[in-house]
Amino acid sequence: MTKDEFINKAIEIASGEPVMYAYGFTGQVLSEASILAKAKQYPNWYTGTRINNLRTFIGRKACDCSGLIKWILKEEMFPDFNADSIYSVYCKTVSKPYAGCLAHKNGHIGIFINDHSVVEASSTEGRVIISDISKRNWTEFGEFTYLKEEMSKQECLLQDLKDLIKKYGG
């Protein structure tokens, strides 16, 4: 996937039919069964109030912040990492972010789309939004190295494997 395709898909998701925030989801449709399955998997997040709130959105798609990225990259076999792992493995911190970079703060990640906006799955807003960057407290921005336009999918996966081996030894 190219950087432009990545950005356009993020904007399309945020601008279309509301996509709800639900921990552990990656673009699936909310159903009674899917809500209860995630509640069993993540009992600390899925309180009775949250479950009842999500039930009012059955039939809509849902994701969390890292799930948004995994959803966009679904065809790419992107690993099941949380926000902090995505940033630490796939981002090189930059001093001036540009479209396609990832915005990060502890436990949360979003997609930088321009000097003023980030697409994010916001738990406080309860949905995927395009947020004003000046009203959020992002702590760092990183070049999303997974999006290597000049490489094939196989070359990207091989390079990612090499990067992980280099980072974690082996």
Short mmCIF file of N, CA and C in Angstrom, two decimals:
data_model
loop_
_atom_site.label_atom_id
_atom_site.label_comp_id
_atom_site.label_asym_id
_atom_site.label_seq_id
_atom_site.Cartn_x
_atom_site.Cartn_y
_atom_site.Cartn_z
N MET A 1 0.85 -1.18 0.00
CA MET A 1 0.00 0.00 0.00
C MET A 1 0.88 1.23 0.00
N THR A 2 0.53 2.19 -0.81
CA THR A 2 1.30 3.43 -0.84
C THR A 2 0.86 4.34 0.29
N LYS A 3 1.69 5.34 0.56
CA LYS A 3 1.38 6.33 1.59
C LYS A 3 0.07 7.04 1.27
N ASP A 4 -0.12 7.43 0.00
CA ASP A 4 -1.35 8.13 -0.38
C ASP A 4 -2.58 7.25 -0.21
N GLU A 5 -2.49 5.98 -0.56
CA GLU A 5 -3.62 5.05 -0.35
C GLU A 5 -3.94 4.92 1.13
N PHE A 6 -2.90 4.85 1.95
CA PHE A 6 -3.06 4.74 3.40
C PHE A 6 -3.79 5.96 3.96
N ILE A 7 -3.34 7.15 3.57
CA ILE A 7 -3.95 8.40 4.04
C ILE A 7 -5.40 8.49 3.55
N ASN A 8 -5.61 8.22 2.27
CA ASN A 8 -6.97 8.33 1.70
C ASN A 8 -7.94 7.37 2.37
N LYS A 9 -7.50 6.15 2.67
CA LYS A 9 -8.36 5.18 3.34
C LYS A 9 -8.69 5.67 4.76
N ALA A 10 -7.72 6.22 5.46
CA ALA A 10 -7.96 6.75 6.81
C ALA A 10 -9.01 7.87 6.77
N ILE A 11 -8.86 8.79 5.83
CA ILE A 11 -9.81 9.90 5.70
C ILE A 11 -11.19 9.37 5.32
N GLU A 12 -11.24 8.40 4.42
CA GLU A 12 -12.52 7.80 4.01
C GLU A 12 -13.23 7.17 5.21
N ILE A 13 -12.50 6.46 6.04
CA ILE A 13 -13.10 5.82 7.22
C ILE A 13 -13.63 6.88 8.18
N ALA A 14 -12.83 7.93 8.43
CA ALA A 14 -13.23 8.97 9.37
C ALA A 14 -14.36 9.84 8.85
N SER A 15 -14.47 9.97 7.55
CA SER A 15 -15.47 10.87 6.96
C SER A 15 -16.77 10.18 6.57
N GLY A 16 -16.78 8.86 6.56
CA GLY A 16 -17.96 8.12 6.13
C GLY A 16 -18.92 7.86 7.28
N GLU A 17 -19.67 6.78 7.14
CA GLU A 17 -20.59 6.33 8.20
C GLU A 17 -19.80 6.24 9.51
N PRO A 18 -20.33 6.74 10.63
CA PRO A 18 -19.56 6.70 11.87
C PRO A 18 -19.05 5.30 12.20
N VAL A 19 -17.76 5.25 12.52
CA VAL A 19 -17.11 4.02 12.98
C VAL A 19 -16.90 4.18 14.47
N MET A 20 -17.45 3.28 15.25
CA MET A 20 -17.44 3.40 16.70
C MET A 20 -16.10 2.95 17.28
N TYR A 21 -15.78 3.47 18.47
CA TYR A 21 -14.59 3.02 19.18
C TYR A 21 -14.98 1.80 20.02
N ALA A 22 -14.26 0.71 19.81
CA ALA A 22 -14.46 -0.49 20.63
C ALA A 22 -13.11 -1.20 20.72
N TYR A 23 -12.66 -1.38 21.93
CA TYR A 23 -11.34 -1.96 22.19
C TYR A 23 -11.23 -3.36 21.58
N GLY A 24 -10.14 -3.59 20.83
CA GLY A 24 -9.89 -4.90 20.25
C GLY A 24 -10.49 -5.11 18.87
N PHE A 25 -11.29 -4.18 18.40
CA PHE A 25 -11.91 -4.32 17.08
C PHE A 25 -11.00 -3.74 16.00
N THR A 26 -11.09 -4.29 14.79
CA THR A 26 -10.28 -3.85 13.66
C THR A 26 -11.14 -3.67 12.41
N GLY A 27 -12.27 -3.00 12.57
CA GLY A 27 -13.15 -2.73 11.45
C GLY A 27 -14.30 -3.70 11.30
N GLN A 28 -14.48 -4.61 12.24
CA GLN A 28 -15.59 -5.55 12.17
C GLN A 28 -16.91 -4.84 12.51
N VAL A 29 -17.99 -5.46 12.08
CA VAL A 29 -19.33 -4.95 12.40
C VAL A 29 -19.68 -5.38 13.82
N LEU A 30 -20.20 -4.42 14.58
CA LEU A 30 -20.64 -4.73 15.94
C LEU A 30 -21.88 -5.62 15.90
N SER A 31 -21.84 -6.66 16.68
CA SER A 31 -23.00 -7.55 16.85
C SER A 31 -23.01 -7.95 18.32
N GLU A 32 -24.11 -8.52 18.76
CA GLU A 32 -24.16 -9.00 20.14
C GLU A 32 -23.03 -9.99 20.40
N ALA A 33 -22.84 -10.91 19.46
CA ALA A 33 -21.81 -11.94 19.63
C ALA A 33 -20.41 -11.34 19.64
N SER A 34 -20.13 -10.39 18.74
CA SER A 34 -18.77 -9.81 18.69
C SER A 34 -18.49 -8.98 19.93
N ILE A 35 -19.48 -8.26 20.42
CA ILE A 35 -19.31 -7.46 21.65
C ILE A 35 -19.02 -8.39 22.83
N LEU A 36 -19.81 -9.45 22.96
CA LEU A 36 -19.62 -10.37 24.09
C LEU A 36 -18.28 -11.12 24.00
N ALA A 37 -17.86 -11.43 22.77
CA ALA A 37 -16.56 -12.11 22.60
C ALA A 37 -15.42 -11.19 23.04
N LYS A 38 -15.48 -9.93 22.65
CA LYS A 38 -14.43 -8.99 23.07
C LYS A 38 -14.52 -8.71 24.57
N ALA A 39 -15.73 -8.69 25.12
CA ALA A 39 -15.89 -8.49 26.55
C ALA A 39 -15.24 -9.63 27.33
N LYS A 40 -15.33 -10.83 26.79
CA LYS A 40 -14.70 -11.99 27.43
C LYS A 40 -13.17 -11.88 27.31
N GLN A 41 -12.71 -11.41 26.17
CA GLN A 41 -11.28 -11.29 25.91
C GLN A 41 -10.65 -10.14 26.72
N TYR A 42 -11.38 -9.03 26.86
CA TYR A 42 -10.87 -7.84 27.56
C TYR A 42 -11.84 -7.40 28.66
N PRO A 43 -11.99 -8.19 29.71
CA PRO A 43 -13.00 -7.88 30.73
C PRO A 43 -12.77 -6.57 31.48
N ASN A 44 -11.55 -6.11 31.58
CA ASN A 44 -11.30 -4.86 32.28
C ASN A 44 -11.81 -3.65 31.52
N TRP A 45 -11.84 -3.71 30.20
CA TRP A 45 -12.31 -2.57 29.41
C TRP A 45 -13.82 -2.63 29.22
N TYR A 46 -14.34 -3.81 29.00
CA TYR A 46 -15.76 -3.98 28.67
C TYR A 46 -16.62 -4.03 29.93
N THR A 47 -16.89 -2.85 30.47
CA THR A 47 -17.78 -2.74 31.62
C THR A 47 -19.23 -2.89 31.15
N GLY A 48 -20.13 -3.08 32.07
CA GLY A 48 -21.55 -3.17 31.73
C GLY A 48 -22.04 -1.94 30.97
N THR A 49 -21.60 -0.76 31.39
CA THR A 49 -22.00 0.48 30.73
C THR A 49 -21.49 0.52 29.30
N ARG A 50 -20.23 0.14 29.09
CA ARG A 50 -19.67 0.15 27.73
C ARG A 50 -20.37 -0.87 26.84
N ILE A 51 -20.64 -2.04 27.38
CA ILE A 51 -21.34 -3.07 26.59
C ILE A 51 -22.71 -2.56 26.17
N ASN A 52 -23.45 -1.99 27.12
CA ASN A 52 -24.78 -1.47 26.79
C ASN A 52 -24.71 -0.33 25.78
N ASN A 53 -23.71 0.53 25.90
CA ASN A 53 -23.54 1.61 24.93
C ASN A 53 -23.25 1.04 23.54
N LEU A 54 -22.35 0.07 23.44
CA LEU A 54 -22.02 -0.51 22.13
C LEU A 54 -23.21 -1.22 21.51
N ARG A 55 -24.07 -1.79 22.33
CA ARG A 55 -25.27 -2.46 21.80
C ARG A 55 -26.15 -1.50 21.01
N THR A 56 -26.11 -0.22 21.35
CA THR A 56 -26.92 0.76 20.62
C THR A 56 -26.38 1.01 19.21
N PHE A 57 -25.15 0.52 18.95
CA PHE A 57 -24.52 0.72 17.64
C PHE A 57 -24.36 -0.59 16.86
N ILE A 58 -25.10 -1.61 17.26
CA ILE A 58 -25.02 -2.88 16.53
C ILE A 58 -25.33 -2.63 15.05
N GLY A 59 -24.51 -3.22 14.19
CA GLY A 59 -24.64 -3.01 12.75
C GLY A 59 -23.63 -2.03 12.19
N ARG A 60 -22.99 -1.25 13.06
CA ARG A 60 -21.94 -0.32 12.62
C ARG A 60 -20.58 -0.97 12.80
N LYS A 61 -19.60 -0.48 12.06
CA LYS A 61 -18.23 -0.97 12.21
C LYS A 61 -17.58 -0.33 13.42
N ALA A 62 -16.53 -1.00 13.94
CA ALA A 62 -15.84 -0.50 15.12
C ALA A 62 -14.35 -0.83 15.03
N CYS A 63 -13.55 -0.03 15.74
CA CYS A 63 -12.12 -0.31 15.87
C CYS A 63 -11.58 0.48 17.05
N ASP A 64 -10.37 0.12 17.47
CA ASP A 64 -9.64 0.94 18.43
C ASP A 64 -8.50 1.62 17.66
N CYS A 65 -7.61 2.33 18.34
CA CYS A 65 -6.62 3.14 17.62
C CYS A 65 -5.65 2.28 16.80
N SER A 66 -5.11 1.22 17.38
CA SER A 66 -4.22 0.36 16.60
C SER A 66 -5.03 -0.47 15.61
N GLY A 67 -6.27 -0.77 15.96
CA GLY A 67 -7.16 -1.51 15.06
C GLY A 67 -7.46 -0.74 13.79
N LEU A 68 -7.47 0.59 13.87
CA LEU A 68 -7.68 1.41 12.68
C LEU A 68 -6.56 1.17 11.67
N ILE A 69 -5.34 1.16 12.15
CA ILE A 69 -4.19 0.94 11.27
C ILE A 69 -4.21 -0.48 10.72
N LYS A 70 -4.49 -1.46 11.58
CA LYS A 70 -4.56 -2.86 11.13
C LYS A 70 -5.69 -3.03 10.11
N TRP A 71 -6.80 -2.36 10.30
CA TRP A 71 -7.94 -2.43 9.38
C TRP A 71 -7.53 -1.90 8.00
N ILE A 72 -6.89 -0.73 7.98
CA ILE A 72 -6.46 -0.14 6.71
C ILE A 72 -5.48 -1.07 5.99
N LEU A 73 -4.62 -1.72 6.75
CA LEU A 73 -3.58 -2.58 6.17
C LEU A 73 -3.96 -4.06 6.15
N LYS A 74 -5.24 -4.35 6.27
CA LYS A 74 -5.71 -5.73 6.38
C LYS A 74 -5.15 -6.64 5.28
N GLU A 75 -5.10 -6.15 4.07
CA GLU A 75 -4.61 -6.96 2.96
C GLU A 75 -3.10 -7.17 3.01
N GLU A 76 -2.44 -6.42 3.87
CA GLU A 76 -0.98 -6.45 3.94
C GLU A 76 -0.43 -7.45 4.96
N MET A 77 -1.29 -8.16 5.66
CA MET A 77 -0.86 -9.09 6.71
C MET A 77 -0.09 -8.35 7.81
N PHE A 78 -0.56 -7.18 8.19
CA PHE A 78 0.07 -6.38 9.23
C PHE A 78 -0.06 -7.09 10.57
N PRO A 79 0.99 -7.12 11.37
CA PRO A 79 0.93 -7.86 12.65
C PRO A 79 -0.05 -7.26 13.65
N ASP A 80 -0.47 -8.09 14.58
CA ASP A 80 -1.43 -7.69 15.61
C ASP A 80 -0.68 -7.04 16.77
N PHE A 81 -0.22 -5.80 16.55
CA PHE A 81 0.50 -5.04 17.56
C PHE A 81 -0.41 -3.99 18.17
N ASN A 82 -0.11 -3.60 19.42
CA ASN A 82 -0.84 -2.49 20.04
C ASN A 82 -0.19 -1.17 19.60
N ALA A 83 -0.75 -0.06 20.04
CA ALA A 83 -0.29 1.26 19.61
C ALA A 83 1.19 1.47 19.89
N ASP A 84 1.64 1.18 21.09
CA ASP A 84 3.03 1.42 21.45
C ASP A 84 3.98 0.53 20.65
N SER A 85 3.59 -0.71 20.40
CA SER A 85 4.44 -1.62 19.61
C SER A 85 4.51 -1.19 18.15
N ILE A 86 3.38 -0.75 17.59
CA ILE A 86 3.41 -0.26 16.20
C ILE A 86 4.41 0.88 16.10
N TYR A 87 4.34 1.81 17.04
CA TYR A 87 5.24 2.96 16.97
C TYR A 87 6.69 2.54 17.17
N SER A 88 6.96 1.71 18.16
CA SER A 88 8.36 1.36 18.44
C SER A 88 8.99 0.50 17.34
N VAL A 89 8.21 -0.35 16.69
CA VAL A 89 8.76 -1.23 15.66
C VAL A 89 8.78 -0.56 14.28
N TYR A 90 7.72 0.20 13.94
CA TYR A 90 7.56 0.68 12.57
C TYR A 90 7.74 2.18 12.38
N CYS A 91 8.16 2.90 13.39
CA CYS A 91 8.30 4.34 13.21
C CYS A 91 9.70 4.82 13.56
N LYS A 92 10.15 5.77 12.77
CA LYS A 92 11.39 6.49 13.04
C LYS A 92 10.96 7.91 13.36
N THR A 93 11.21 8.35 14.59
CA THR A 93 10.76 9.66 15.03
C THR A 93 11.33 10.76 14.13
N VAL A 94 10.45 11.71 13.79
CA VAL A 94 10.83 12.86 12.95
C VAL A 94 10.55 14.14 13.71
N SER A 95 11.32 15.19 13.40
CA SER A 95 11.11 16.47 14.09
C SER A 95 9.93 17.23 13.49
N LYS A 96 9.72 17.08 12.18
CA LYS A 96 8.59 17.74 11.51
C LYS A 96 7.77 16.68 10.80
N PRO A 97 6.58 16.37 11.32
CA PRO A 97 5.76 15.32 10.69
C PRO A 97 5.22 15.75 9.33
N TYR A 98 4.92 14.77 8.51
CA TYR A 98 4.34 14.99 7.20
C TYR A 98 3.24 13.96 7.00
N ALA A 99 2.40 14.17 6.01
CA ALA A 99 1.26 13.28 5.77
C ALA A 99 1.73 11.83 5.66
N GLY A 100 1.07 10.97 6.41
CA GLY A 100 1.42 9.55 6.41
C GLY A 100 2.22 9.14 7.62
N CYS A 101 2.76 10.12 8.36
CA CYS A 101 3.45 9.79 9.61
C CYS A 101 2.41 9.32 10.63
N LEU A 102 2.87 8.65 11.67
CA LEU A 102 1.98 8.27 12.76
C LEU A 102 2.22 9.19 13.94
N ALA A 103 1.13 9.63 14.54
CA ALA A 103 1.17 10.43 15.75
C ALA A 103 1.06 9.46 16.92
N HIS A 104 1.81 9.71 17.99
CA HIS A 104 1.84 8.75 19.10
C HIS A 104 1.89 9.47 20.44
N LYS A 105 1.27 8.88 21.41
CA LYS A 105 1.46 9.18 22.82
C LYS A 105 1.25 7.86 23.54
N ASN A 106 1.67 7.77 24.74
CA ASN A 106 1.61 6.50 25.47
C ASN A 106 0.24 5.83 25.35
N GLY A 107 0.22 4.65 24.73
CA GLY A 107 -1.01 3.87 24.61
C GLY A 107 -1.96 4.29 23.51
N HIS A 108 -1.56 5.25 22.67
CA HIS A 108 -2.48 5.74 21.65
C HIS A 108 -1.72 6.11 20.38
N ILE A 109 -2.37 5.92 19.23
CA ILE A 109 -1.73 6.19 17.95
C ILE A 109 -2.77 6.72 16.96
N GLY A 110 -2.32 7.57 16.05
CA GLY A 110 -3.19 8.12 15.01
C GLY A 110 -2.39 8.34 13.74
N ILE A 111 -3.08 8.78 12.70
CA ILE A 111 -2.47 8.96 11.39
C ILE A 111 -2.46 10.45 11.05
N PHE A 112 -1.26 11.01 10.96
CA PHE A 112 -1.07 12.42 10.63
C PHE A 112 -1.42 12.62 9.16
N ILE A 113 -2.41 13.49 8.89
CA ILE A 113 -2.81 13.69 7.48
C ILE A 113 -2.45 15.06 6.93
N ASN A 114 -2.25 16.05 7.80
CA ASN A 114 -1.75 17.36 7.37
C ASN A 114 -1.32 18.14 8.61
N ASP A 115 -0.86 19.37 8.42
CA ASP A 115 -0.31 20.13 9.54
C ASP A 115 -1.31 20.41 10.66
N HIS A 116 -2.58 20.17 10.41
CA HIS A 116 -3.61 20.49 11.39
C HIS A 116 -4.40 19.29 11.90
N SER A 117 -4.26 18.13 11.24
CA SER A 117 -5.22 17.06 11.50
C SER A 117 -4.59 15.67 11.61
N VAL A 118 -5.20 14.87 12.46
CA VAL A 118 -4.84 13.47 12.65
C VAL A 118 -6.13 12.65 12.61
N VAL A 119 -6.11 11.53 11.90
CA VAL A 119 -7.22 10.58 11.96
C VAL A 119 -6.92 9.63 13.10
N GLU A 120 -7.88 9.46 14.00
CA GLU A 120 -7.68 8.58 15.16
C GLU A 120 -8.99 7.96 15.58
N ALA A 121 -8.87 6.78 16.18
CA ALA A 121 -10.02 6.15 16.83
C ALA A 121 -9.96 6.64 18.27
N SER A 122 -10.84 7.54 18.61
CA SER A 122 -10.81 8.22 19.91
C SER A 122 -11.77 7.58 20.90
N SER A 123 -11.22 7.09 22.00
CA SER A 123 -12.09 6.51 23.03
C SER A 123 -12.92 7.59 23.70
N THR A 124 -12.40 8.80 23.82
CA THR A 124 -13.17 9.87 24.47
C THR A 124 -14.31 10.36 23.58
N GLU A 125 -14.12 10.35 22.27
CA GLU A 125 -15.18 10.73 21.34
C GLU A 125 -16.09 9.54 21.02
N GLY A 126 -15.57 8.34 21.25
CA GLY A 126 -16.36 7.13 21.01
C GLY A 126 -16.43 6.70 19.55
N ARG A 127 -15.56 7.27 18.72
CA ARG A 127 -15.60 6.94 17.30
C ARG A 127 -14.31 7.37 16.61
N VAL A 128 -14.20 7.02 15.33
CA VAL A 128 -13.07 7.46 14.52
C VAL A 128 -13.35 8.89 14.08
N ILE A 129 -12.36 9.76 14.28
CA ILE A 129 -12.53 11.18 13.99
C ILE A 129 -11.30 11.73 13.27
N ILE A 130 -11.48 12.90 12.69
CA ILE A 130 -10.35 13.71 12.24
C ILE A 130 -10.22 14.79 13.31
N SER A 131 -9.14 14.72 14.08
CA SER A 131 -8.99 15.64 15.21
C SER A 131 -8.03 16.77 14.87
N ASP A 132 -8.22 17.88 15.57
CA ASP A 132 -7.35 19.05 15.45
C ASP A 132 -6.09 18.76 16.25
N ILE A 133 -4.97 18.76 15.58
CA ILE A 133 -3.71 18.38 16.22
C ILE A 133 -3.36 19.30 17.40
N SER A 134 -3.78 20.56 17.33
CA SER A 134 -3.45 21.51 18.40
C SER A 134 -4.24 21.23 19.68
N LYS A 135 -5.30 20.44 19.58
CA LYS A 135 -6.13 20.15 20.75
C LYS A 135 -5.83 18.79 21.35
N ARG A 136 -4.80 18.13 20.86
CA ARG A 136 -4.41 16.81 21.36
C ARG A 136 -2.98 16.90 21.84
N ASN A 137 -2.61 16.05 22.76
CA ASN A 137 -1.26 16.13 23.31
C ASN A 137 -0.38 14.97 22.83
N TRP A 138 -0.19 14.90 21.51
CA TRP A 138 0.70 13.90 20.94
C TRP A 138 2.12 14.19 21.42
N THR A 139 2.86 13.16 21.74
CA THR A 139 4.21 13.38 22.25
C THR A 139 5.29 13.16 21.20
N GLU A 140 4.95 12.44 20.12
CA GLU A 140 5.94 12.20 19.07
C GLU A 140 5.26 11.82 17.77
N PHE A 141 6.00 12.03 16.70
CA PHE A 141 5.54 11.69 15.36
C PHE A 141 6.63 10.87 14.69
N GLY A 142 6.21 9.87 13.93
CA GLY A 142 7.21 9.03 13.30
C GLY A 142 6.88 8.69 11.86
N GLU A 143 7.94 8.60 11.07
CA GLU A 143 7.80 8.09 9.71
C GLU A 143 7.36 6.64 9.81
N PHE A 144 6.27 6.31 9.16
CA PHE A 144 5.72 4.95 9.19
C PHE A 144 6.48 4.12 8.17
N THR A 145 7.54 3.47 8.62
CA THR A 145 8.45 2.77 7.72
C THR A 145 7.82 1.56 7.05
N TYR A 146 6.68 1.12 7.55
CA TYR A 146 5.99 -0.01 6.91
C TYR A 146 5.58 0.35 5.48
N LEU A 147 5.29 1.61 5.25
CA LEU A 147 4.85 2.06 3.93
C LEU A 147 6.07 2.38 3.08
N LYS A 148 6.62 1.37 2.48
CA LYS A 148 7.80 1.52 1.64
C LYS A 148 7.35 1.41 0.20
N GLU A 149 7.03 2.54 -0.40
CA GLU A 149 6.43 2.56 -1.73
C GLU A 149 7.28 1.89 -2.79
N GLU A 150 8.58 1.96 -2.64
CA GLU A 150 9.44 1.44 -3.69
C GLU A 150 9.64 -0.07 -3.61
N MET A 151 9.16 -0.72 -2.57
CA MET A 151 9.36 -2.15 -2.39
C MET A 151 8.07 -2.94 -2.61
N SER A 152 8.21 -4.17 -3.03
CA SER A 152 7.06 -5.07 -3.14
C SER A 152 6.65 -5.51 -1.73
N LYS A 153 5.49 -6.13 -1.61
CA LYS A 153 5.03 -6.64 -0.31
C LYS A 153 6.04 -7.62 0.27
N GLN A 154 6.57 -8.50 -0.55
CA GLN A 154 7.53 -9.49 -0.06
C GLN A 154 8.81 -8.80 0.42
N GLU A 155 9.27 -7.79 -0.33
CA GLU A 155 10.47 -7.07 0.08
C GLU A 155 10.22 -6.32 1.39
N CYS A 156 9.02 -5.75 1.54
CA CYS A 156 8.68 -5.05 2.78
C CYS A 156 8.69 -6.00 3.96
N LEU A 157 8.07 -7.17 3.79
CA LEU A 157 8.02 -8.14 4.88
C LEU A 157 9.42 -8.62 5.24
N LEU A 158 10.26 -8.87 4.24
CA LEU A 158 11.62 -9.30 4.49
C LEU A 158 12.40 -8.21 5.23
N GLN A 159 12.24 -6.96 4.79
CA GLN A 159 12.93 -5.86 5.47
C GLN A 159 12.42 -5.70 6.90
N ASP A 160 11.11 -5.83 7.11
CA ASP A 160 10.56 -5.74 8.45
C ASP A 160 11.13 -6.83 9.35
N LEU A 161 11.25 -8.03 8.83
CA LEU A 161 11.82 -9.14 9.59
C LEU A 161 13.27 -8.82 9.96
N LYS A 162 14.03 -8.31 9.01
CA LYS A 162 15.42 -7.93 9.28
C LYS A 162 15.48 -6.85 10.35
N ASP A 163 14.56 -5.87 10.27
CA ASP A 163 14.53 -4.79 11.26
C ASP A 163 14.22 -5.33 12.65
N LEU A 164 13.26 -6.27 12.74
CA LEU A 164 12.93 -6.85 14.04
C LEU A 164 14.09 -7.65 14.60
N ILE A 165 14.76 -8.41 13.78
CA ILE A 165 15.91 -9.20 14.24
C ILE A 165 17.01 -8.26 14.73
N LYS A 166 17.24 -7.19 13.98
CA LYS A 166 18.25 -6.22 14.38
C LYS A 166 17.88 -5.55 15.70
N LYS A 167 16.59 -5.22 15.85
CA LYS A 167 16.14 -4.51 17.06
C LYS A 167 16.16 -5.40 18.28
N TYR A 168 15.72 -6.66 18.11
CA TYR A 168 15.57 -7.56 19.27
C TYR A 168 16.62 -8.65 19.34
N GLY A 169 17.58 -8.63 18.43
CA GLY A 169 18.65 -9.63 18.44
C GLY A 169 18.21 -10.92 17.80
N GLY A 170 19.14 -11.75 17.48
CA GLY A 170 18.75 -13.03 16.90
C GLY A 170 19.80 -13.61 16.02
#
